[in-house]
mmCIF file of C-alpha atoms in Angstrom:
data_model
loop_
_atom_site.group_PDB
_atom_site.id
_atom_site.type_symbol
_atom_site.label_atom_id
_atom_site.label_comp_id
_atom_site.label_asym_id
_atom_site.label_seq_id
_atom_site.Cartn_x
_atom_site.Cartn_y
_atom_site.Cartn_z
ATOM 1 C CA MET A 1 -26.522 15.251 -4.056
ATOM 2 C CA SER A 2 -23.745 12.753 -4.375
ATOM 3 C CA GLN A 3 -20.847 13.557 -6.596
ATOM 4 C CA GLU A 4 -17.347 12.095 -6.701
ATOM 5 C CA TRP A 5 -14.531 14.560 -6.471
ATOM 6 C CA PRO A 6 -12.452 14.662 -9.658
ATOM 7 C CA LEU A 7 -9.057 12.976 -9.888
ATOM 8 C CA TRP A 8 -5.940 15.138 -10.218
ATOM 9 C CA GLU A 9 -2.478 14.161 -11.455
ATOM 10 C CA ILE A 10 0.290 15.628 -9.332
ATOM 11 C CA PHE A 11 3.693 16.748 -10.629
ATOM 12 C CA ILE A 12 6.487 17.909 -8.347
ATOM 13 C CA ARG A 13 9.787 19.628 -9.040
ATOM 14 C CA GLY A 14 12.374 18.497 -6.505
ATOM 15 C CA GLN A 15 14.649 20.887 -4.635
ATOM 16 C CA HIS A 16 17.457 20.419 -7.112
ATOM 17 C CA GLY A 17 15.310 18.986 -9.872
ATOM 18 C CA LEU A 18 15.177 20.635 -13.276
ATOM 19 C CA ASN A 19 11.675 19.600 -14.194
ATOM 20 C CA HIS A 20 8.399 18.508 -12.720
ATOM 21 C CA ARG A 21 7.949 14.750 -12.334
ATOM 22 C CA HIS A 22 4.704 12.848 -12.029
ATOM 23 C CA VAL A 23 4.462 11.523 -8.471
ATOM 24 C CA GLY A 24 0.905 10.234 -8.254
ATOM 25 C CA SER A 25 -2.693 11.322 -8.177
ATOM 26 C CA LEU A 26 -5.379 12.300 -5.688
ATOM 27 C CA HIS A 27 -9.020 13.301 -5.410
ATOM 28 C CA ALA A 28 -9.958 16.881 -4.541
ATOM 29 C CA PRO A 29 -13.007 19.046 -5.161
ATOM 30 C CA ASP A 30 -11.003 21.894 -6.720
ATOM 31 C CA ALA A 31 -7.510 22.968 -7.771
ATOM 32 C CA GLU A 32 -6.721 24.749 -4.519
ATOM 33 C CA MET A 33 -7.540 21.682 -2.418
ATOM 34 C CA ALA A 34 -5.609 19.509 -4.866
ATOM 35 C CA ILE A 35 -2.494 21.632 -4.254
ATOM 36 C CA ASN A 36 -3.050 21.617 -0.479
ATOM 37 C CA ASN A 37 -3.468 17.847 -0.372
ATOM 38 C CA ALA A 38 -0.499 17.295 -2.681
ATOM 39 C CA ARG A 39 1.637 19.372 -0.335
ATOM 40 C CA ASP A 40 0.603 17.196 2.615
ATOM 41 C CA VAL A 41 0.849 13.839 0.879
ATOM 42 C CA TYR A 42 3.786 14.247 -1.469
ATOM 43 C CA THR A 43 6.111 16.910 -0.028
ATOM 44 C CA ARG A 44 6.138 16.303 3.730
ATOM 45 C CA ARG A 45 9.767 15.181 3.720
ATOM 46 C CA ASN A 46 11.437 17.847 1.568
ATOM 47 C CA GLU A 47 10.510 16.189 -1.681
ATOM 48 C CA GLY A 48 9.926 19.347 -3.647
ATOM 49 C CA VAL A 49 9.572 23.069 -4.131
ATOM 50 C CA SER A 50 6.907 23.341 -6.807
ATOM 51 C CA ILE A 51 3.628 21.497 -7.468
ATOM 52 C CA TRP A 52 1.503 21.214 -10.567
ATOM 53 C CA ALA A 53 -1.987 19.715 -10.328
ATOM 54 C CA VAL A 54 -3.751 18.738 -13.552
ATOM 55 C CA LYS A 55 -7.200 17.223 -13.837
ATOM 56 C CA SER A 56 -6.776 13.615 -14.986
ATOM 57 C CA GLU A 57 -9.531 14.041 -17.561
ATOM 58 C CA ASP A 58 -7.399 16.703 -19.266
ATOM 59 C CA VAL A 59 -4.520 14.289 -19.841
ATOM 60 C CA VAL A 60 -4.395 12.567 -23.210
ATOM 61 C CA ALA A 61 -2.283 9.399 -23.269
ATOM 62 C CA SER A 62 -0.816 7.388 -26.112
ATOM 63 C CA ALA A 63 -2.194 3.896 -26.615
ATOM 64 C CA PRO A 64 0.071 1.059 -25.479
ATOM 65 C CA SER A 65 -0.685 -0.896 -28.670
ATOM 66 C CA LYS A 66 0.858 1.956 -30.717
ATOM 67 C CA ARG A 67 4.139 1.599 -28.855
ATOM 68 C CA GLY A 68 5.919 0.116 -31.879
ATOM 69 C CA PRO A 69 5.104 2.739 -34.532
ATOM 70 C CA LEU A 70 5.252 5.674 -32.071
ATOM 71 C CA PHE A 71 8.592 4.960 -30.492
ATOM 72 C CA GLU A 72 10.500 3.126 -33.194
ATOM 73 C CA PRO A 73 14.004 4.364 -32.460
ATOM 74 C CA SER A 74 14.531 5.653 -36.023
ATOM 75 C CA ASN A 75 18.038 4.284 -36.208
ATOM 76 C CA SER A 76 17.557 4.078 -39.978
ATOM 77 C CA LYS A 77 17.338 7.899 -40.062
ATOM 78 C CA VAL A 78 20.984 8.659 -39.430
ATOM 79 C CA TYR A 79 20.464 12.352 -40.177
ATOM 80 C CA ARG A 80 18.598 12.580 -36.848
ATOM 81 C CA HIS A 81 21.694 11.514 -34.950
ATOM 82 C CA PRO A 82 24.230 13.918 -36.430
ATOM 83 C CA THR A 83 27.368 12.785 -34.652
ATOM 84 C CA PHE A 84 29.328 12.232 -37.845
ATOM 85 C CA PHE A 85 30.234 15.800 -38.939
ATOM 86 C CA LYS A 86 33.934 16.360 -39.285
ATOM 87 C CA ILE A 87 35.082 19.755 -38.008
ATOM 88 C CA PRO A 88 38.649 20.750 -38.991
ATOM 89 C CA GLU A 89 40.983 20.870 -36.008
ATOM 90 C CA GLU A 90 41.956 24.499 -36.749
ATOM 91 C CA VAL A 91 38.354 25.565 -36.100
ATOM 92 C CA GLY A 92 38.606 24.490 -32.457
ATOM 93 C CA HIS A 93 35.940 23.122 -30.195
ATOM 94 C CA MET A 94 32.404 23.299 -31.527
ATOM 95 C CA MET B 1 0.360 -8.322 4.663
ATOM 96 C CA TYR B 2 -2.601 -6.043 4.532
ATOM 97 C CA ALA B 3 -4.554 -8.187 2.061
ATOM 98 C CA GLN B 4 -4.864 -11.738 3.294
ATOM 99 C CA VAL B 5 -7.452 -13.837 1.529
ATOM 100 C CA ILE B 6 -7.839 -12.715 -2.061
ATOM 101 C CA ASN B 7 -10.254 -14.532 -4.343
ATOM 102 C CA THR B 8 -8.706 -14.918 -7.805
ATOM 103 C CA GLY B 9 -11.954 -16.241 -9.270
ATOM 104 C CA SER B 10 -10.516 -19.705 -9.905
ATOM 105 C CA ASP B 11 -9.180 -22.432 -7.684
ATOM 106 C CA ARG B 12 -6.640 -23.808 -10.124
ATOM 107 C CA VAL B 13 -4.064 -22.400 -12.506
ATOM 108 C CA ARG B 14 -5.100 -22.861 -16.124
ATOM 109 C CA PRO B 15 -2.550 -24.501 -18.424
ATOM 110 C CA ILE B 16 -1.302 -22.402 -21.315
ATOM 111 C CA ASP B 17 -3.158 -24.405 -23.992
ATOM 112 C CA GLU B 18 -6.519 -23.488 -22.405
ATOM 113 C CA MET B 19 -5.788 -19.793 -22.865
ATOM 114 C CA SER B 20 -6.789 -17.444 -25.645
ATOM 115 C CA ALA B 21 -4.024 -16.006 -27.857
ATOM 116 C CA GLU B 22 -4.339 -12.694 -26.009
ATOM 117 C CA GLU B 23 -3.931 -14.374 -22.654
ATOM 118 C CA GLN B 24 -0.944 -16.386 -23.848
ATOM 119 C CA ALA B 25 0.760 -13.200 -24.994
ATOM 120 C CA PHE B 26 -0.035 -11.654 -21.618
ATOM 121 C CA MET B 27 1.475 -14.602 -19.749
ATOM 122 C CA GLU B 28 4.621 -14.354 -21.884
ATOM 123 C CA ARG B 29 5.007 -10.729 -20.850
ATOM 124 C CA ILE B 30 4.563 -11.721 -17.204
ATOM 125 C CA GLU B 31 7.202 -14.435 -17.604
ATOM 126 C CA ARG B 32 9.624 -11.915 -19.086
ATOM 127 C CA GLY B 33 9.119 -9.764 -15.980
ATOM 128 C CA GLU B 34 7.488 -6.899 -17.879
ATOM 129 C CA LYS B 35 5.255 -4.569 -15.871
ATOM 130 C CA ILE B 36 1.603 -4.416 -16.877
ATOM 131 C CA GLU B 37 0.300 -0.854 -17.231
ATOM 132 C CA PRO B 38 -3.259 0.492 -16.819
ATOM 133 C CA LYS B 39 -4.384 0.823 -20.424
ATOM 134 C CA GLU B 40 -3.071 -2.541 -21.534
ATOM 135 C CA TRP B 41 -5.042 -5.712 -22.089
ATOM 136 C CA MET B 42 -5.218 -8.032 -19.087
ATOM 137 C CA PRO B 43 -7.341 -11.075 -18.225
ATOM 138 C CA GLU B 44 -10.527 -10.174 -16.354
ATOM 139 C CA GLY B 45 -9.466 -12.407 -13.444
ATOM 140 C CA TYR B 46 -6.165 -10.556 -13.144
ATOM 141 C CA ARG B 47 -7.938 -7.201 -13.080
ATOM 142 C CA LYS B 48 -10.486 -8.339 -10.494
ATOM 143 C CA THR B 49 -7.862 -9.968 -8.289
ATOM 144 C CA LEU B 50 -5.826 -6.773 -8.287
ATOM 145 C CA ILE B 51 -8.862 -4.618 -7.496
ATOM 146 C CA ARG B 52 -9.577 -6.906 -4.536
ATOM 147 C CA GLN B 53 -5.993 -6.965 -3.342
ATOM 148 C CA ILE B 54 -5.103 -3.293 -3.792
ATOM 149 C CA GLY B 55 -8.528 -2.231 -2.512
ATOM 150 C CA GLN B 56 -8.190 -4.398 0.570
ATOM 151 C CA HIS B 57 -4.701 -3.055 1.088
ATOM 152 C CA ALA B 58 -5.970 0.540 0.847
ATOM 153 C CA HIS B 59 -8.834 -0.158 3.267
ATOM 154 C CA SER B 60 -6.334 -1.628 5.724
ATOM 155 C CA GLU B 61 -4.266 1.551 5.717
ATOM 156 C CA VAL B 62 -7.366 3.599 6.467
ATOM 157 C CA VAL B 63 -8.875 1.317 9.123
ATOM 158 C CA GLY B 64 -5.374 0.881 10.566
ATOM 159 C CA GLN B 65 -5.445 4.507 11.630
ATOM 160 C CA LEU B 66 -8.093 3.678 14.249
ATOM 161 C CA PRO B 67 -6.211 1.404 16.679
ATOM 162 C CA GLU B 68 -3.261 3.804 16.761
ATOM 163 C CA GLY B 69 -5.402 6.911 16.678
ATOM 164 C CA ASN B 70 -6.898 5.524 19.876
ATOM 165 C CA TRP B 71 -3.706 6.553 21.745
ATOM 166 C CA ILE B 72 -2.981 9.969 20.201
ATOM 167 C CA THR B 73 -4.635 11.925 22.995
ATOM 168 C CA ARG B 74 -3.047 9.679 25.623
ATOM 169 C CA ALA B 75 0.538 9.407 24.342
ATOM 170 C CA PRO B 76 2.864 9.631 27.372
ATOM 171 C CA THR B 77 5.163 12.407 26.095
ATOM 172 C CA LEU B 78 4.806 15.253 23.622
ATOM 173 C CA GLU B 79 7.567 13.747 21.459
ATOM 174 C CA ARG B 80 5.817 10.364 21.258
ATOM 175 C CA LYS B 81 2.552 12.122 20.475
ATOM 176 C CA ALA B 82 4.056 14.109 17.600
ATOM 177 C CA ILE B 83 5.655 10.939 16.173
ATOM 178 C CA LEU B 84 2.392 9.021 16.426
ATOM 179 C CA LEU B 85 0.503 11.848 14.710
ATOM 180 C CA ALA B 86 3.000 11.864 11.841
ATOM 181 C CA LYS B 87 2.723 8.108 11.547
ATOM 182 C CA VAL B 88 -1.056 8.103 11.381
ATOM 183 C CA GLN B 89 -0.813 10.839 8.760
ATOM 184 C CA ASP B 90 1.530 8.598 6.732
ATOM 185 C CA GLU B 91 -1.048 5.807 6.860
ATOM 186 C CA ALA B 92 -3.662 8.142 5.396
ATOM 187 C CA GLY B 93 -1.221 8.911 2.570
ATOM 188 C CA HIS B 94 -0.610 5.191 1.961
ATOM 189 C CA GLY B 95 -4.352 4.660 1.666
ATOM 190 C CA LEU B 96 -4.468 7.477 -0.847
ATOM 191 C CA TYR B 97 -1.666 6.065 -3.057
ATOM 192 C CA LEU B 98 -3.297 2.650 -3.015
ATOM 193 C CA TYR B 99 -6.796 3.867 -3.856
ATOM 194 C CA CYS B 100 -5.268 5.720 -6.808
ATOM 195 C CA ALA B 101 -3.459 2.545 -7.918
ATOM 196 C CA ALA B 102 -6.737 0.599 -7.672
ATOM 197 C CA GLU B 103 -8.534 3.283 -9.677
ATOM 198 C CA THR B 104 -6.232 2.728 -12.654
ATOM 199 C CA LEU B 105 -8.015 -0.644 -12.965
ATOM 200 C CA GLY B 106 -11.340 0.987 -13.698
ATOM 201 C CA VAL B 107 -13.004 1.190 -10.290
ATOM 202 C CA SER B 108 -13.641 4.467 -8.463
ATOM 203 C CA ARG B 109 -12.516 5.252 -4.942
ATOM 204 C CA ASP B 110 -16.051 5.986 -3.800
ATOM 205 C CA GLU B 111 -17.177 2.591 -5.121
ATOM 206 C CA LEU B 112 -14.419 0.899 -3.121
ATOM 207 C CA ILE B 113 -15.333 2.832 0.011
ATOM 208 C CA GLU B 114 -18.956 1.827 -0.457
ATOM 209 C CA LEU B 115 -17.851 -1.832 -0.656
ATOM 210 C CA LEU B 116 -15.855 -1.427 2.562
ATOM 211 C CA ASN B 117 -18.682 0.328 4.385
ATOM 212 C CA SER B 118 -21.217 -2.299 3.377
ATOM 213 C CA GLY B 119 -18.908 -5.093 4.582
ATOM 214 C CA LYS B 120 -18.475 -6.554 1.077
ATOM 215 C CA MET B 121 -14.751 -5.837 1.044
ATOM 216 C CA LYS B 122 -12.323 -6.742 3.806
ATOM 217 C CA TYR B 123 -9.382 -5.096 5.490
ATOM 218 C CA SER B 124 -6.526 -6.733 7.385
ATOM 219 C CA SER B 125 -7.590 -8.918 10.326
ATOM 220 C CA ILE B 126 -4.940 -7.293 12.531
ATOM 221 C CA PHE B 127 -6.872 -4.050 12.932
ATOM 222 C CA ASN B 128 -9.722 -5.870 14.653
ATOM 223 C CA TYR B 129 -7.602 -6.243 17.771
ATOM 224 C CA PRO B 130 -7.795 -3.543 20.449
ATOM 225 C CA THR B 131 -4.901 -1.355 21.625
ATOM 226 C CA LEU B 132 -5.217 -1.647 25.401
ATOM 227 C CA ASN B 133 -2.048 -0.021 26.701
ATOM 228 C CA TRP B 134 0.661 2.337 25.452
ATOM 229 C CA ALA B 135 3.061 -0.551 24.759
ATOM 230 C CA ASP B 136 0.546 -1.789 22.180
ATOM 231 C CA ILE B 137 1.497 1.202 20.049
ATOM 232 C CA GLY B 138 5.085 -0.039 20.213
ATOM 233 C CA ALA B 139 4.017 -3.597 19.401
ATOM 234 C CA VAL B 140 1.924 -2.424 16.456
ATOM 235 C CA GLY B 141 4.854 -0.509 14.962
ATOM 236 C CA TRP B 142 7.361 -3.269 15.610
ATOM 237 C CA LEU B 143 5.264 -6.344 14.732
ATOM 238 C CA VAL B 144 2.405 -5.142 12.552
ATOM 239 C CA ASP B 145 4.417 -2.727 10.435
ATOM 240 C CA GLY B 146 7.260 -5.273 10.498
ATOM 241 C CA ALA B 147 4.967 -7.931 9.034
ATOM 242 C CA ALA B 148 3.638 -5.422 6.518
ATOM 243 C CA ILE B 149 7.178 -4.613 5.351
ATOM 244 C CA MET B 150 8.028 -8.306 5.050
ATOM 245 C CA ASN B 151 5.169 -8.555 2.603
ATOM 246 C CA GLN B 152 5.487 -5.259 0.838
ATOM 247 C CA VAL B 153 9.169 -5.427 -0.009
ATOM 248 C CA PRO B 154 8.599 -8.296 -2.474
ATOM 249 C CA LEU B 155 5.430 -6.533 -3.704
ATOM 250 C CA GLN B 156 7.696 -3.790 -5.065
ATOM 251 C CA ARG B 157 8.354 -6.334 -7.831
ATOM 252 C CA THR B 158 4.692 -7.243 -8.369
ATOM 253 C CA SER B 159 3.647 -7.449 -12.022
ATOM 254 C CA TYR B 160 1.184 -4.543 -12.068
ATOM 255 C CA GLY B 161 3.117 -1.274 -12.552
ATOM 256 C CA PRO B 162 0.999 1.157 -10.485
ATOM 257 C CA TYR B 163 0.849 -1.265 -7.526
ATOM 258 C CA SER B 164 4.578 -1.881 -7.645
ATOM 259 C CA ARG B 165 5.314 1.869 -7.700
ATOM 260 C CA ALA B 166 2.938 2.527 -4.781
ATOM 261 C CA MET B 167 4.786 -0.168 -2.806
ATOM 262 C CA ILE B 168 8.179 1.421 -3.425
ATOM 263 C CA ARG B 169 6.930 4.701 -2.015
ATOM 264 C CA ILE B 170 5.181 3.064 0.943
ATOM 265 C CA CYS B 171 8.035 0.758 1.982
ATOM 266 C CA LYS B 172 10.290 3.696 2.670
ATOM 267 C CA GLU B 173 7.871 5.144 5.211
ATOM 268 C CA GLU B 174 6.906 1.775 6.723
ATOM 269 C CA SER B 175 10.464 1.276 7.808
ATOM 270 C CA PHE B 176 10.302 4.550 9.810
ATOM 271 C CA HIS B 177 7.191 3.142 11.464
ATOM 272 C CA GLN B 178 8.746 -0.150 12.413
ATOM 273 C CA ARG B 179 11.740 1.605 13.955
ATOM 274 C CA GLN B 180 9.574 3.998 15.960
ATOM 275 C CA GLY B 181 7.604 1.006 17.277
ATOM 276 C CA TYR B 182 10.738 -0.853 18.295
ATOM 277 C CA ASP B 183 12.066 2.303 19.937
ATOM 278 C CA ILE B 184 8.934 2.453 22.114
ATOM 279 C CA MET B 185 9.438 -1.216 23.054
ATOM 280 C CA MET B 186 13.102 -0.611 23.954
ATOM 281 C CA LYS B 187 12.153 2.306 26.169
ATOM 282 C CA MET B 188 9.480 0.241 27.915
ATOM 283 C CA CYS B 189 11.840 -2.698 28.411
ATOM 284 C CA GLU B 190 14.603 -0.520 29.864
ATOM 285 C CA GLY B 191 12.085 1.108 32.182
ATOM 286 C CA SER B 192 10.371 0.055 35.408
ATOM 287 C CA PRO B 193 9.175 -3.543 35.968
ATOM 288 C CA GLU B 194 5.626 -2.288 35.354
ATOM 289 C CA GLN B 195 6.652 -0.853 31.978
ATOM 290 C CA LYS B 196 8.414 -4.043 30.987
ATOM 291 C CA ALA B 197 5.352 -6.056 31.996
ATOM 292 C CA MET B 198 3.240 -3.859 29.721
ATOM 293 C CA ALA B 199 5.622 -4.546 26.848
ATOM 294 C CA GLN B 200 5.456 -8.314 27.487
ATOM 295 C CA ASP B 201 1.663 -8.138 27.645
ATOM 296 C CA ALA B 202 1.555 -6.304 24.311
ATOM 297 C CA LEU B 203 3.811 -8.914 22.687
ATOM 298 C CA ASN B 204 1.657 -11.719 24.122
ATOM 299 C CA ARG B 205 -1.475 -10.274 22.557
ATOM 300 C CA PHE B 206 -0.045 -9.200 19.194
ATOM 301 C CA TRP B 207 2.261 -12.141 18.365
ATOM 302 C CA TYR B 208 -0.300 -14.511 16.833
ATOM 303 C CA PRO B 209 -2.433 -11.807 15.205
ATOM 304 C CA ALA B 210 0.793 -10.570 13.536
ATOM 305 C CA LEU B 211 1.537 -14.100 12.251
ATOM 306 C CA MET B 212 -2.001 -14.225 10.829
ATOM 307 C CA MET B 213 -1.283 -11.154 8.733
ATOM 308 C CA PHE B 214 0.467 -13.371 6.174
ATOM 309 C CA GLY B 215 -2.793 -15.163 5.453
ATOM 310 C CA PRO B 216 -3.762 -18.832 5.748
ATOM 311 C CA SER B 217 -1.263 -21.652 5.499
ATOM 312 C CA ASP B 218 -0.194 -22.494 1.921
ATOM 313 C CA LYS B 219 -2.140 -25.753 1.972
ATOM 314 C CA ASP B 220 -5.367 -23.816 2.691
ATOM 315 C CA SER B 221 -4.676 -20.939 0.367
ATOM 316 C CA VAL B 222 -6.461 -21.990 -2.819
ATOM 317 C CA HIS B 223 -5.937 -18.740 -4.683
ATOM 318 C CA SER B 224 -2.220 -18.289 -4.020
ATOM 319 C CA ALA B 225 -1.065 -20.407 -6.959
ATOM 320 C CA GLN B 226 -2.955 -18.251 -9.466
ATOM 321 C CA SER B 227 -1.717 -15.024 -7.875
ATOM 322 C CA MET B 228 1.819 -16.346 -8.072
ATOM 323 C CA ALA B 229 1.417 -17.454 -11.701
ATOM 324 C CA TRP B 230 0.374 -13.888 -12.498
ATOM 325 C CA LYS B 231 3.315 -12.658 -10.396
ATOM 326 C CA ILE B 232 0.966 -10.506 -8.344
ATOM 327 C CA LYS B 233 2.322 -12.419 -5.356
ATOM 328 C CA ILE B 234 6.005 -13.224 -5.284
ATOM 329 C CA ASN B 235 6.273 -15.412 -2.154
ATOM 330 C CA THR B 236 3.907 -17.848 -0.477
ATOM 331 C CA ASN B 237 2.201 -17.007 2.819
ATOM 332 C CA ASP B 238 4.232 -19.571 4.742
ATOM 333 C CA GLU B 239 7.566 -18.422 3.282
ATOM 334 C CA LEU B 240 6.947 -14.867 4.429
ATOM 335 C CA ARG B 241 5.650 -15.943 7.833
ATOM 336 C CA GLN B 242 8.810 -17.998 8.370
ATOM 337 C CA LYS B 243 10.999 -15.067 7.381
ATOM 338 C CA PHE B 244 9.112 -12.831 9.787
ATOM 339 C CA VAL B 245 9.544 -15.245 12.696
ATOM 340 C CA ASP B 246 13.260 -15.665 11.982
ATOM 341 C CA GLN B 247 13.742 -11.927 11.886
ATOM 342 C CA THR B 248 11.586 -11.093 14.900
ATOM 343 C CA VAL B 249 12.690 -13.673 17.462
ATOM 344 C CA PRO B 250 16.189 -12.158 17.932
ATOM 345 C CA GLN B 251 14.579 -8.717 18.224
ATOM 346 C CA ALA B 252 12.354 -9.997 21.052
ATOM 347 C CA LYS B 253 15.400 -11.559 22.698
ATOM 348 C CA TYR B 254 17.240 -8.259 22.564
ATOM 349 C CA LEU B 255 14.324 -6.653 24.392
ATOM 350 C CA GLY B 256 14.451 -9.421 27.021
ATOM 351 C CA LEU B 257 10.909 -10.445 26.152
ATOM 352 C CA THR B 258 9.497 -13.949 25.719
ATOM 353 C CA VAL B 259 7.645 -14.910 22.565
ATOM 354 C CA PRO B 260 4.400 -16.558 23.733
ATOM 355 C CA ASP B 261 5.050 -19.891 22.035
ATOM 356 C CA GLU B 262 6.278 -22.968 23.929
ATOM 357 C CA ASN B 263 7.147 -24.725 20.689
ATOM 358 C CA LEU B 264 9.372 -21.983 19.396
ATOM 359 C CA VAL B 265 12.830 -23.455 18.855
ATOM 360 C CA TRP B 266 15.732 -22.974 16.476
ATOM 361 C CA ASN B 267 15.918 -25.850 14.017
ATOM 362 C CA GLU B 268 19.572 -26.295 13.111
ATOM 363 C CA GLU B 269 18.803 -28.597 10.207
ATOM 364 C CA ARG B 270 16.418 -26.198 8.476
ATOM 365 C CA GLY B 271 18.353 -23.113 9.529
ATOM 366 C CA ALA B 272 15.057 -21.619 10.694
ATOM 367 C CA HIS B 273 12.769 -21.466 13.702
ATOM 368 C CA ASP B 274 10.067 -24.037 14.314
ATOM 369 C CA PHE B 275 6.986 -22.353 15.729
ATOM 370 C CA SER B 276 3.296 -22.885 16.462
ATOM 371 C CA GLU B 277 0.744 -21.918 13.875
ATOM 372 C CA PRO B 278 -1.768 -19.307 14.937
ATOM 373 C CA ASP B 279 -5.317 -20.429 15.706
ATOM 374 C CA TRP B 280 -6.806 -20.502 12.212
ATOM 375 C CA ASN B 281 -10.370 -20.784 13.528
ATOM 376 C CA GLU B 282 -9.870 -17.466 15.249
ATOM 377 C CA PHE B 283 -8.464 -16.038 12.005
ATOM 378 C CA PHE B 284 -11.466 -17.073 9.920
ATOM 379 C CA GLU B 285 -13.821 -15.756 12.605
ATOM 380 C CA VAL B 286 -12.083 -12.364 12.542
ATOM 381 C CA ILE B 287 -12.151 -12.291 8.734
ATOM 382 C CA ALA B 288 -15.865 -13.127 8.847
ATOM 383 C CA GLY B 289 -16.519 -10.055 10.988
ATOM 384 C CA ASN B 290 -16.553 -11.657 14.427
ATOM 385 C CA GLY B 291 -13.252 -10.443 15.873
ATOM 386 C CA PRO B 292 -12.927 -8.319 19.023
ATOM 387 C CA CYS B 293 -13.255 -4.904 17.297
ATOM 388 C CA ASN B 294 -14.804 -5.555 13.862
ATOM 389 C CA LYS B 295 -18.084 -3.795 14.652
ATOM 390 C CA GLU B 296 -16.399 -0.860 16.335
ATOM 391 C CA ARG B 297 -13.903 -0.345 13.482
ATOM 392 C CA LEU B 298 -16.362 -0.545 10.634
ATOM 393 C CA GLY B 299 -18.866 1.455 12.655
ATOM 394 C CA ALA B 300 -16.327 4.262 13.054
ATOM 395 C CA ARG B 301 -15.622 4.290 9.290
ATOM 396 C CA VAL B 302 -19.298 4.318 8.344
ATOM 397 C CA LYS B 303 -20.051 7.052 10.878
ATOM 398 C CA ALA B 304 -17.214 9.242 9.575
ATOM 399 C CA TRP B 305 -18.442 8.731 5.996
ATOM 400 C CA ASP B 306 -22.091 9.447 6.805
ATOM 401 C CA ASP B 307 -21.445 12.365 9.149
ATOM 402 C CA GLY B 308 -19.058 13.883 6.602
ATOM 403 C CA ALA B 309 -21.514 13.718 3.709
ATOM 404 C CA TRP B 310 -22.721 17.312 4.089
ATOM 405 C CA PHE B 311 -19.119 18.542 4.143
ATOM 406 C CA ARG B 312 -18.076 16.657 0.990
ATOM 407 C CA GLU B 313 -21.153 17.933 -0.793
ATOM 408 C CA GLY B 314 -20.496 21.469 0.410
ATOM 409 C CA LEU B 315 -16.986 21.414 -1.032
ATOM 410 C CA ALA B 316 -18.223 20.021 -4.336
ATOM 411 C CA VAL B 317 -20.940 22.673 -4.630
ATOM 412 C CA HIS B 318 -18.487 25.418 -3.695
ATOM 413 C CA ALA B 319 -16.024 24.207 -6.351
ATOM 414 C CA GLN B 320 -18.790 24.226 -8.951
ATOM 415 C CA LYS B 321 -19.908 27.725 -7.973
ATOM 416 C CA LYS B 322 -16.357 29.043 -8.239
ATOM 417 C CA GLN B 323 -15.946 27.488 -11.664
ATOM 418 C CA THR B 324 -19.172 29.069 -12.929
ATOM 419 C CA GLN B 325 -18.071 32.481 -11.645
ATOM 420 C CA GLN B 326 -14.691 32.150 -13.344
ATOM 421 C CA ARG B 327 -16.402 31.252 -16.604
ATOM 422 C CA LYS B 328 -18.645 34.323 -16.372
ATOM 423 C CA GLN B 329 -15.643 36.575 -15.803
ATOM 424 C CA ALA B 330 -13.755 35.103 -18.747
#
């Protein structure tokens, strides 16, 4: 039997980091080994305190060609950037 | 450089009017300095060149563990042994990052390993030289990792995103390695006459092989122009080799060692050192598989792969069994 080990995407939350960040990927036969290898490869110099491993095949990515329509900055939709409300001074900080 | 002679599939750079509309748009992005990402369109030659280069780079990290691993059990102090172990572990990690970067181009790691094992893909010529004494471990860190850094720092700006990001991560650790190598050399050179002689001997044997790491001279490097047009390569082989010599000569002087080159002299006019080229016949022989350790190195890789087959399969079967059990319980 010859079977390639699946690819895993590795996310790490740094010591003072708020969220997990993608740091790379690796091959491992199962989730436990993926975590063990990620610890050795990606956190040997105090890089983090928490690891997520996700099978690459479970990740769905947006297509680069859709970059325009997906990420158009919607500057025309001013109501999404509501920085223009006037609050009376008497009301105080809000 | 850990990838020295990379075939780009063409021996000349095509002018823009010979390109398809897609390729023209791609070249415009390259010109603007945009990074190319895995799912995006790229010319087939660009993809293949990168697979060759990143794959060869990854193989070099893995094979490069062997010459240094050779001295782990014989390191002269416990501290040096622990440092060497950590370094070899770093190299394994670098191989891992690079295989992952290569895989984003649509090739699998096992395929690449098969190409290495069957001799169809190369690794850096430098790892076909033996490590004969402890000072060689110092010389490898100082010169070999030094040459690698010289090449990899500009590669942080290479046009393919995943490769560039792998380089950023790797460069940080390579600089630890170079310093630990130089530290070994300093210790040897401050030591007994016998120790200093070992250090000189190591420099004598590794100087030219380190210069070869930058690949053939620009005039013989037919594929460089295309790699540079694609901004995979940022500097020419000769530019980087010159920079390496200029940086390394004062370091050798500080150690009180002599660079084994009678023609080495500071050229005031150029503001750079003149030096002898390495023996390019030797280089092409090593690349062709006829260097001092080629058979031993590749043999060790193939043996590890073959002898480990039952273990890899065992882990895969165990993982499958566990998954089936979990499904039953759910």
